[in-house]
Amino acid sequence: MMEGRIFNFSAGPSMLADEVLLKIKDELLNYQGSGMSVLEMSHRSKVYDDIIVAAEAKFRSVMNIPDNYKVLFLQGGATGMFAAIAQNLGVKGAADYVISGNFSGNAYKEGAKYLKDARVAATTKDENFSRVPTQEELKLNPDADYVHICFNNTIFGTKFPYIPETGDVPLVADLSSCILSEPVDVSKFGIIYAGAQKNIAPAGLSIVIIRDDLLGKAAPTTPNVWDFTKQADKGSMLNTPPTFQIYVCKLVLEWIESLGGLEAMKKRNEEKAAILYNYLDNNDFYKAAADKNSRSMMNVTFRTGNDELDAKFVKESIAAGMSNLKGHRLVGGMRASIYNAMPKEGVETLVAFMKKFAEENA
Ligand SMILES: *Cc1c(COP(=O)(O)O)cnc(C)c1O
């Protein structure tokens, strides 16, 4: 990483790779001889069209998205999609929500505004979301319009170790905090969606990957900008899309490609997460907050068991060149978000600091 840049463990918006930031800097004032910045460009211009077309093509190739899926570039964050999904898919008004953390709970509450029969198919709230429900625990309604899950729980540091089997009912998944971290079998999902600001691009862009047969079902009251069918028909340009974010998304995908694609990302991410979890599992000073079989590779939650020591840890970590290690208020303790752009050295620096802190405060 470049001199002066800090290891930023923020859960989102989060780090972008130096290579991507430098490329943005290079192209910022005069994009490829166009005489203008991407920030200033008409979304209807030829030069911009090439950017959005390339961004979609790269999304498809990097994620290996089958041809019978559309890729949409929308606004409103993942939270906007909580409503949009219910509006676009809720034909019968029935949906099952698996509640495995804060965001899946929010998705349920937001979806329920537009549905007659929003159900909780399973929840691990009683265990403070330290794990995700198992397939056996899911009480699924075979007549539901869809089943909703949050694949990686950003706040609690858990992830589904399996893709739920939902029969003929489409599976809709929030992948905001794990998309592009490893290969995923898109064909197992009806919709995959994500806010960009964790692993894709700056805040302001939402990605929706939707299977063709789920189009054409939106309620007439659905806002046009969140009508997946209308947006698909217009190539995500029913109105002005988040142009700069889509450009950065393209650069991030190129960066991932240059490193070897999602198999290589997975290997890197597994290595990083293992450094942290191995340390957590082999000392008595810190405890991992998430159950072993539900652990996230992107968000690692841990604590000392003493609130004052946790606060001291966070304070001293800043002086040691790291930022945003404070856990979410719902979990307490610490959280290290180690998305794609966090280099291995960042995790090694963190573990070295953890060892030193444990020695000084045991
Ligand atoms: C961050 C996050 C959200 C919220 O995203 P916004 O873009 O702020 O609406 C939803 N779901 C998950 C899994 C997240 O990590």
Coordinates of C-alpha atoms and ligand atoms in Angstrom, one line a residue:
M1 CA 0.0 0.0 0.0
M2 CA 1.1 3.6 -0.6
E3 CA 2.9 5.6 2.0
G4 CA 0.4 7.3 4.4
R5 CA -2.5 5.0 3.6
I6 CA -4.0 3.3 6.7
F7 CA -5.2 -0.3 7.1
N8 CA -8.9 0.6 7.0
F9 CA -11.1 -2.2 8.5
S10 CA -14.3 -0.3 7.9
A11 CA -17.4 -2.5 7.2
G12 CA -18.5 -0.1 4.5
P13 CA -17.9 2.2 2.7
S14 CA -14.6 0.3 2.8
M15 CA -11.1 0.1 1.2
L16 CA -10.5 0.2 -2.5
A17 CA -7.3 -1.2 -3.9
D18 CA -4.5 1.3 -4.5
E19 CA -4.3 0.2 -8.1
V20 CA -7.9 1.2 -8.6
L21 CA -7.6 4.5 -6.9
L22 CA -4.5 5.3 -8.9
K23 CA -6.2 4.4 -12.2
I24 CA -9.1 6.8 -11.2
K25 CA -6.6 9.5 -10.5
D26 CA -4.8 8.9 -13.8
E27 CA -8.0 9.1 -15.8
L28 CA -9.8 11.7 -13.7
L29 CA -9.4 14.9 -15.7
N30 CA -9.4 13.5 -19.2
Y31 CA -10.9 10.1 -19.6
Q32 CA -9.1 8.3 -22.5
G33 CA -8.8 11.4 -24.6
S34 CA -12.5 12.4 -24.3
G35 CA -11.4 15.8 -22.9
M36 CA -13.6 15.3 -19.9
S37 CA -13.9 13.4 -16.6
V38 CA -16.3 10.4 -16.2
L39 CA -17.8 12.6 -13.5
E40 CA -18.9 15.1 -16.1
M41 CA -20.0 12.8 -18.9
S42 CA -23.4 12.3 -20.3
H43 CA -24.7 8.9 -19.6
R44 CA -26.1 8.9 -23.2
S45 CA -22.7 9.5 -24.8
K46 CA -20.8 6.8 -26.8
V47 CA -17.8 7.1 -24.5
Y48 CA -20.0 6.4 -21.4
D49 CA -21.9 3.6 -23.1
D50 CA -18.6 1.8 -23.6
I51 CA -18.0 2.0 -19.9
I52 CA -21.4 0.6 -18.7
V53 CA -21.4 -2.1 -21.4
A54 CA -17.9 -3.2 -20.3
A55 CA -18.9 -3.1 -16.6
E56 CA -21.8 -5.4 -17.3
A57 CA -19.7 -7.7 -19.5
K58 CA -17.0 -7.9 -16.8
F59 CA -19.6 -8.6 -14.1
R60 CA -20.9 -11.5 -16.2
S61 CA -17.5 -13.0 -16.9
V62 CA -16.0 -12.5 -13.4
M63 CA -19.1 -14.0 -11.7
N64 CA -19.8 -16.5 -14.5
I65 CA -23.4 -15.3 -14.7
P66 CA -25.6 -17.5 -16.9
D67 CA -27.2 -15.9 -20.0
N68 CA -30.7 -16.1 -18.6
Y69 CA -29.9 -13.5 -15.9
K70 CA -30.0 -9.7 -16.2
V71 CA -27.5 -7.5 -14.4
L72 CA -28.9 -4.2 -13.3
F73 CA -27.1 -1.1 -12.0
L74 CA -29.5 0.8 -9.8
Q75 CA -29.5 3.3 -6.9
G76 CA -31.0 3.2 -3.4
G77 CA -28.4 0.9 -1.8
A78 CA -29.3 -2.6 -0.5
T79 CA -32.0 -1.0 1.7
G80 CA -33.8 0.3 -1.4
M81 CA -33.8 -3.2 -2.7
F82 CA -35.5 -4.5 0.5
A83 CA -38.6 -2.7 -0.7
A84 CA -38.0 -3.2 -4.5
I85 CA -37.8 -7.0 -4.1
A86 CA -41.2 -7.2 -2.4
Q87 CA -42.7 -4.9 -5.0
N88 CA -41.2 -6.8 -8.0
L89 CA -41.8 -10.3 -6.8
G90 CA -44.7 -10.2 -4.4
V91 CA -47.4 -11.4 -6.8
K92 CA -49.2 -13.5 -4.2
G93 CA -48.0 -11.2 -1.4
A94 CA -46.3 -14.1 0.4
A95 CA -42.6 -14.3 1.2
D96 CA -40.4 -16.2 3.6
Y97 CA -37.6 -14.3 5.4
V98 CA -34.7 -16.0 7.1
I99 CA -33.5 -13.7 9.8
S100 CA -29.9 -14.2 10.6
G101 CA -28.9 -10.7 11.6
N102 CA -29.8 -7.0 11.5
F103 CA -30.0 -6.5 7.7
S104 CA -32.2 -9.5 7.1
G105 CA -34.5 -8.3 9.9
N106 CA -34.6 -4.9 8.1
A107 CA -35.4 -6.6 4.8
Y108 CA -38.2 -8.5 6.5
K109 CA -39.7 -5.3 8.0
E110 CA -39.4 -3.3 4.8
G111 CA -40.8 -6.2 2.7
A112 CA -43.7 -6.7 5.0
K113 CA -44.9 -3.2 4.1
Y114 CA -45.8 -4.4 0.7
L115 CA -46.7 -8.0 1.4
K116 CA -49.9 -9.6 2.8
D117 CA -48.1 -12.6 4.3
A118 CA -44.4 -11.9 5.1
R119 CA -43.2 -14.8 7.3
V120 CA -40.2 -15.5 9.4
A121 CA -39.0 -18.8 8.1
A122 CA -36.3 -19.1 10.8
T123 CA -34.3 -16.8 13.1
T124 CA -31.3 -17.1 15.4
K125 CA -32.1 -13.9 17.3
D126 CA -32.2 -15.9 20.6
E127 CA -28.5 -16.7 20.1
N128 CA -27.7 -13.1 19.3
F129 CA -27.2 -14.1 15.7
S130 CA -23.9 -15.9 16.5
R131 CA -24.8 -18.5 13.8
V132 CA -27.1 -18.8 10.8
P133 CA -30.1 -21.2 10.8
T134 CA -29.5 -24.7 9.3
Q135 CA -31.5 -26.0 6.3
E136 CA -33.5 -28.2 8.8
E137 CA -34.6 -25.2 10.8
L138 CA -36.1 -23.4 7.8
K139 CA -39.9 -23.5 7.8
L140 CA -40.7 -22.8 4.2
N141 CA -44.0 -22.0 2.6
P142 CA -44.1 -23.9 -0.7
D143 CA -46.6 -21.2 -2.0
A144 CA -44.3 -18.2 -1.2
D145 CA -43.3 -15.8 -4.0
Y146 CA -39.7 -16.0 -2.8
V147 CA -37.4 -16.9 0.1
H148 CA -35.1 -14.1 1.3
I149 CA -31.7 -14.6 3.0
C150 CA -28.8 -12.4 3.8
F151 CA -25.8 -14.5 2.7
N152 CA -23.1 -12.8 4.8
N153 CA -24.1 -11.0 8.0
T154 CA -21.9 -7.9 8.0
I155 CA -22.6 -6.9 11.6
F156 CA -22.4 -10.3 13.3
G157 CA -19.6 -11.8 11.2
T158 CA -21.5 -14.9 10.1
K159 CA -22.1 -16.4 6.7
F160 CA -24.3 -19.2 5.3
P161 CA -22.0 -22.2 4.9
Y162 CA -24.6 -23.6 2.4
I163 CA -27.0 -22.3 -0.2
P164 CA -30.6 -23.0 1.1
E165 CA -32.6 -25.4 -0.9
T166 CA -36.0 -23.8 -1.6
G167 CA -37.6 -26.1 -4.1
D168 CA -39.5 -24.2 -6.8
V169 CA -39.6 -21.0 -4.8
P170 CA -36.9 -18.5 -5.9
L171 CA -34.2 -17.8 -3.5
V172 CA -33.4 -14.1 -3.1
A173 CA -30.1 -13.2 -1.5
D174 CA -28.4 -10.1 -0.1
L175 CA -24.7 -10.5 -1.0
S176 CA -23.7 -6.9 -0.1
S177 CA -20.8 -7.9 2.0
C178 CA -19.5 -11.0 0.3
I179 CA -20.2 -10.5 -3.5
L180 CA -17.0 -11.0 -5.5
S181 CA -15.1 -12.5 -2.5
E182 CA -15.3 -16.0 -4.0
P183 CA -17.1 -17.9 -6.8
V184 CA -20.8 -18.4 -6.3
D185 CA -23.2 -20.6 -8.3
V186 CA -25.6 -17.9 -9.6
S187 CA -27.9 -20.5 -11.0
K188 CA -29.0 -21.5 -7.4
F189 CA -30.5 -18.0 -6.9
G190 CA -33.5 -16.2 -8.4
I191 CA -32.0 -12.8 -7.4
I192 CA -28.6 -11.8 -6.0
Y193 CA -28.3 -8.2 -5.0
A194 CA -25.8 -6.0 -3.3
G195 CA -25.0 -2.5 -2.2
A196 CA -21.7 -1.6 -3.8
Q197 CA -19.8 0.0 -1.0
K198 CA -18.3 -3.1 0.6
N199 CA -16.7 -5.0 -2.2
I200 CA -17.6 -3.4 -5.5
A201 CA -17.4 0.4 -5.7
P202 CA -18.1 3.5 -3.7
A203 CA -21.6 4.0 -2.1
G204 CA -24.5 4.9 -4.4
L205 CA -24.8 1.8 -6.6
S206 CA -26.8 -1.3 -6.1
I207 CA -26.3 -4.4 -8.2
V208 CA -29.3 -6.7 -9.0
I209 CA -28.7 -10.0 -10.8
I210 CA -32.1 -11.4 -11.7
R211 CA -33.3 -14.5 -13.5
D212 CA -35.4 -13.7 -16.6
D213 CA -38.5 -15.6 -15.5
L214 CA -38.8 -13.3 -12.5
L215 CA -39.2 -10.2 -14.6
G216 CA -42.7 -8.9 -15.6
K217 CA -44.2 -9.4 -12.2
A218 CA -43.9 -6.0 -10.6
A219 CA -46.8 -4.4 -8.8
P220 CA -48.2 -1.4 -10.8
T221 CA -47.3 0.9 -7.9
T222 CA -43.6 0.0 -8.1
P223 CA -41.5 3.2 -8.7
N224 CA -40.1 3.1 -12.2
V225 CA -36.5 3.4 -11.0
W226 CA -36.9 0.2 -9.0
D227 CA -39.0 -1.7 -11.5
F228 CA -36.5 -4.4 -12.5
T229 CA -38.3 -5.1 -15.7
K230 CA -38.4 -1.5 -16.9
Q231 CA -34.8 -1.1 -15.9
A232 CA -33.8 -4.3 -17.7
D233 CA -35.6 -3.1 -20.8
K234 CA -33.6 0.2 -20.7
G235 CA -30.2 -1.3 -19.9
S236 CA -30.3 0.3 -16.4
M237 CA -30.7 3.7 -18.1
L238 CA -34.4 4.5 -17.4
N239 CA -33.0 7.5 -15.7
T240 CA -29.5 8.7 -15.0
P241 CA -27.6 5.8 -13.5
P242 CA -24.8 6.3 -10.9
T243 CA -22.3 6.8 -13.6
F244 CA -19.1 7.2 -11.7
Q245 CA -19.8 4.2 -9.4
I246 CA -20.4 2.1 -12.4
Y247 CA -17.0 3.2 -13.8
V248 CA -15.2 2.3 -10.6
C249 CA -17.1 -1.0 -10.6
K250 CA -15.6 -1.7 -14.0
L251 CA -12.1 -0.9 -12.7
V252 CA -12.6 -3.1 -9.6
L253 CA -13.6 -6.0 -11.8
E254 CA -10.6 -5.4 -14.0
W255 CA -8.4 -5.5 -10.9
I256 CA -10.0 -8.8 -9.8
E257 CA -9.4 -10.2 -13.3
S258 CA -5.8 -9.1 -13.1
L259 CA -5.3 -11.1 -9.9
G260 CA -6.8 -14.2 -11.4
G261 CA -10.6 -13.8 -10.9
L262 CA -12.8 -15.1 -8.1
E263 CA -10.9 -18.4 -7.5
A264 CA -7.8 -16.3 -6.8
M265 CA -9.8 -13.9 -4.6
K266 CA -11.2 -16.8 -2.6
K267 CA -7.7 -18.1 -2.0
R268 CA -6.5 -14.7 -0.9
N269 CA -9.5 -14.2 1.3
E270 CA -9.3 -17.6 2.9
E271 CA -5.6 -17.0 3.7
K272 CA -6.4 -13.6 5.3
A273 CA -9.3 -14.9 7.3
A274 CA -7.3 -18.0 8.5
I275 CA -4.5 -15.8 9.9
L276 CA -7.1 -14.0 12.1
Y277 CA -9.3 -17.0 13.1
N278 CA -6.2 -19.2 13.8
Y279 CA -5.0 -16.6 16.2
L280 CA -8.4 -16.2 17.8
D281 CA -8.8 -19.9 18.3
N282 CA -5.4 -20.4 19.9
N283 CA -5.4 -17.9 22.7
D284 CA -7.5 -17.2 25.8
F285 CA -7.4 -13.4 25.7
Y286 CA -9.8 -12.9 22.7
K287 CA -12.9 -14.8 21.7
A288 CA -14.4 -15.0 18.2
A289 CA -18.1 -13.9 18.4
A290 CA -19.4 -16.1 15.6
D291 CA -19.9 -19.9 15.8
K292 CA -17.2 -21.9 13.9
N293 CA -19.5 -23.3 11.3
S294 CA -21.1 -19.9 10.4
R295 CA -18.0 -17.8 10.2
S296 CA -17.6 -15.0 7.7
M297 CA -14.5 -14.7 5.6
M298 CA -15.2 -10.9 5.2
N299 CA -16.2 -9.6 8.6
V300 CA -14.4 -11.1 11.6
T301 CA -16.0 -10.3 15.0
F302 CA -14.2 -10.8 18.3
R303 CA -14.0 -9.5 21.9
T304 CA -11.9 -9.6 25.0
G305 CA -15.0 -10.1 27.2
N306 CA -14.2 -6.8 29.0
D307 CA -15.9 -3.7 27.6
E308 CA -13.2 -1.4 28.9
L309 CA -10.4 -3.4 27.4
D310 CA -12.3 -3.5 24.1
A311 CA -12.5 0.3 24.1
K312 CA -8.8 0.5 24.9
F313 CA -8.0 -1.9 22.1
V314 CA -9.9 0.2 19.5
K315 CA -8.2 3.4 20.8
E316 CA -4.7 2.0 20.6
S317 CA -5.2 0.3 17.3
I318 CA -5.7 3.7 15.7
A319 CA -2.3 4.8 16.9
A320 CA -0.9 1.6 15.5
G321 CA -2.0 2.4 12.0
M322 CA -5.4 0.8 11.7
S323 CA -8.9 2.2 11.7
N324 CA -12.5 1.3 12.1
L325 CA -12.0 -1.8 14.3
K326 CA -14.8 -1.0 16.7
G327 CA -17.6 -3.5 16.6
H328 CA -21.2 -2.6 15.7
R329 CA -23.2 -1.5 18.8
L330 CA -25.4 -4.6 18.4
V331 CA -22.5 -7.0 19.0
G332 CA -19.9 -4.9 20.9
G333 CA -16.2 -5.8 20.9
M334 CA -14.3 -5.5 17.7
R335 CA -14.9 -6.2 14.0
A336 CA -12.3 -6.4 11.3
S337 CA -13.8 -6.2 7.9
I338 CA -11.3 -7.7 5.5
Y339 CA -12.9 -7.3 2.1
N340 CA -11.0 -8.0 -1.2
A341 CA -9.1 -4.8 -1.1
M342 CA -7.6 -5.4 2.4
P343 CA -4.0 -6.7 1.8
K344 CA -2.7 -9.6 3.8
E345 CA -0.2 -7.2 5.4
G346 CA -3.2 -5.5 7.0
V347 CA -4.3 -8.7 8.7
E348 CA -0.8 -9.5 9.7
T349 CA -0.4 -6.0 11.2
L350 CA -3.7 -6.5 13.1
V351 CA -2.7 -9.9 14.5
A352 CA 0.8 -8.6 15.6
F353 CA -1.0 -5.7 17.4
M354 CA -3.5 -8.2 19.0
K355 CA -0.6 -10.2 20.4
K356 CA 1.2 -7.2 21.8
F357 CA -2.1 -5.9 23.3
A358 CA -2.8 -9.3 24.9
E359 CA 0.7 -9.4 26.4
E360 CA 0.4 -5.9 27.8
N361 CA -3.1 -6.3 29.2
A362 CA -3.4 -10.0 30.3
Ligands
LIG1 C1 -24.4 -2.6 4.3 C2 -25.4 -3.6 4.1 C3 -26.7 -3.3 3.8 C4 -27.2 -1.9 3.7 O1 -26.7 -1.3 2.6 P1 -27.1 0.2 2.2 O2 -26.5 0.3 0.9 O3 -26.6 1.1 3.2 O4 -28.6 0.2 2.1 C5 -27.6 -4.3 3.6 N1 -27.3 -5.6 3.7 C6 -26.0 -6.0 4.0 C7 -25.7 -7.4 4.0 C8 -25.1 -5.0 4.2 O5 -23.8 -5.4 4.5

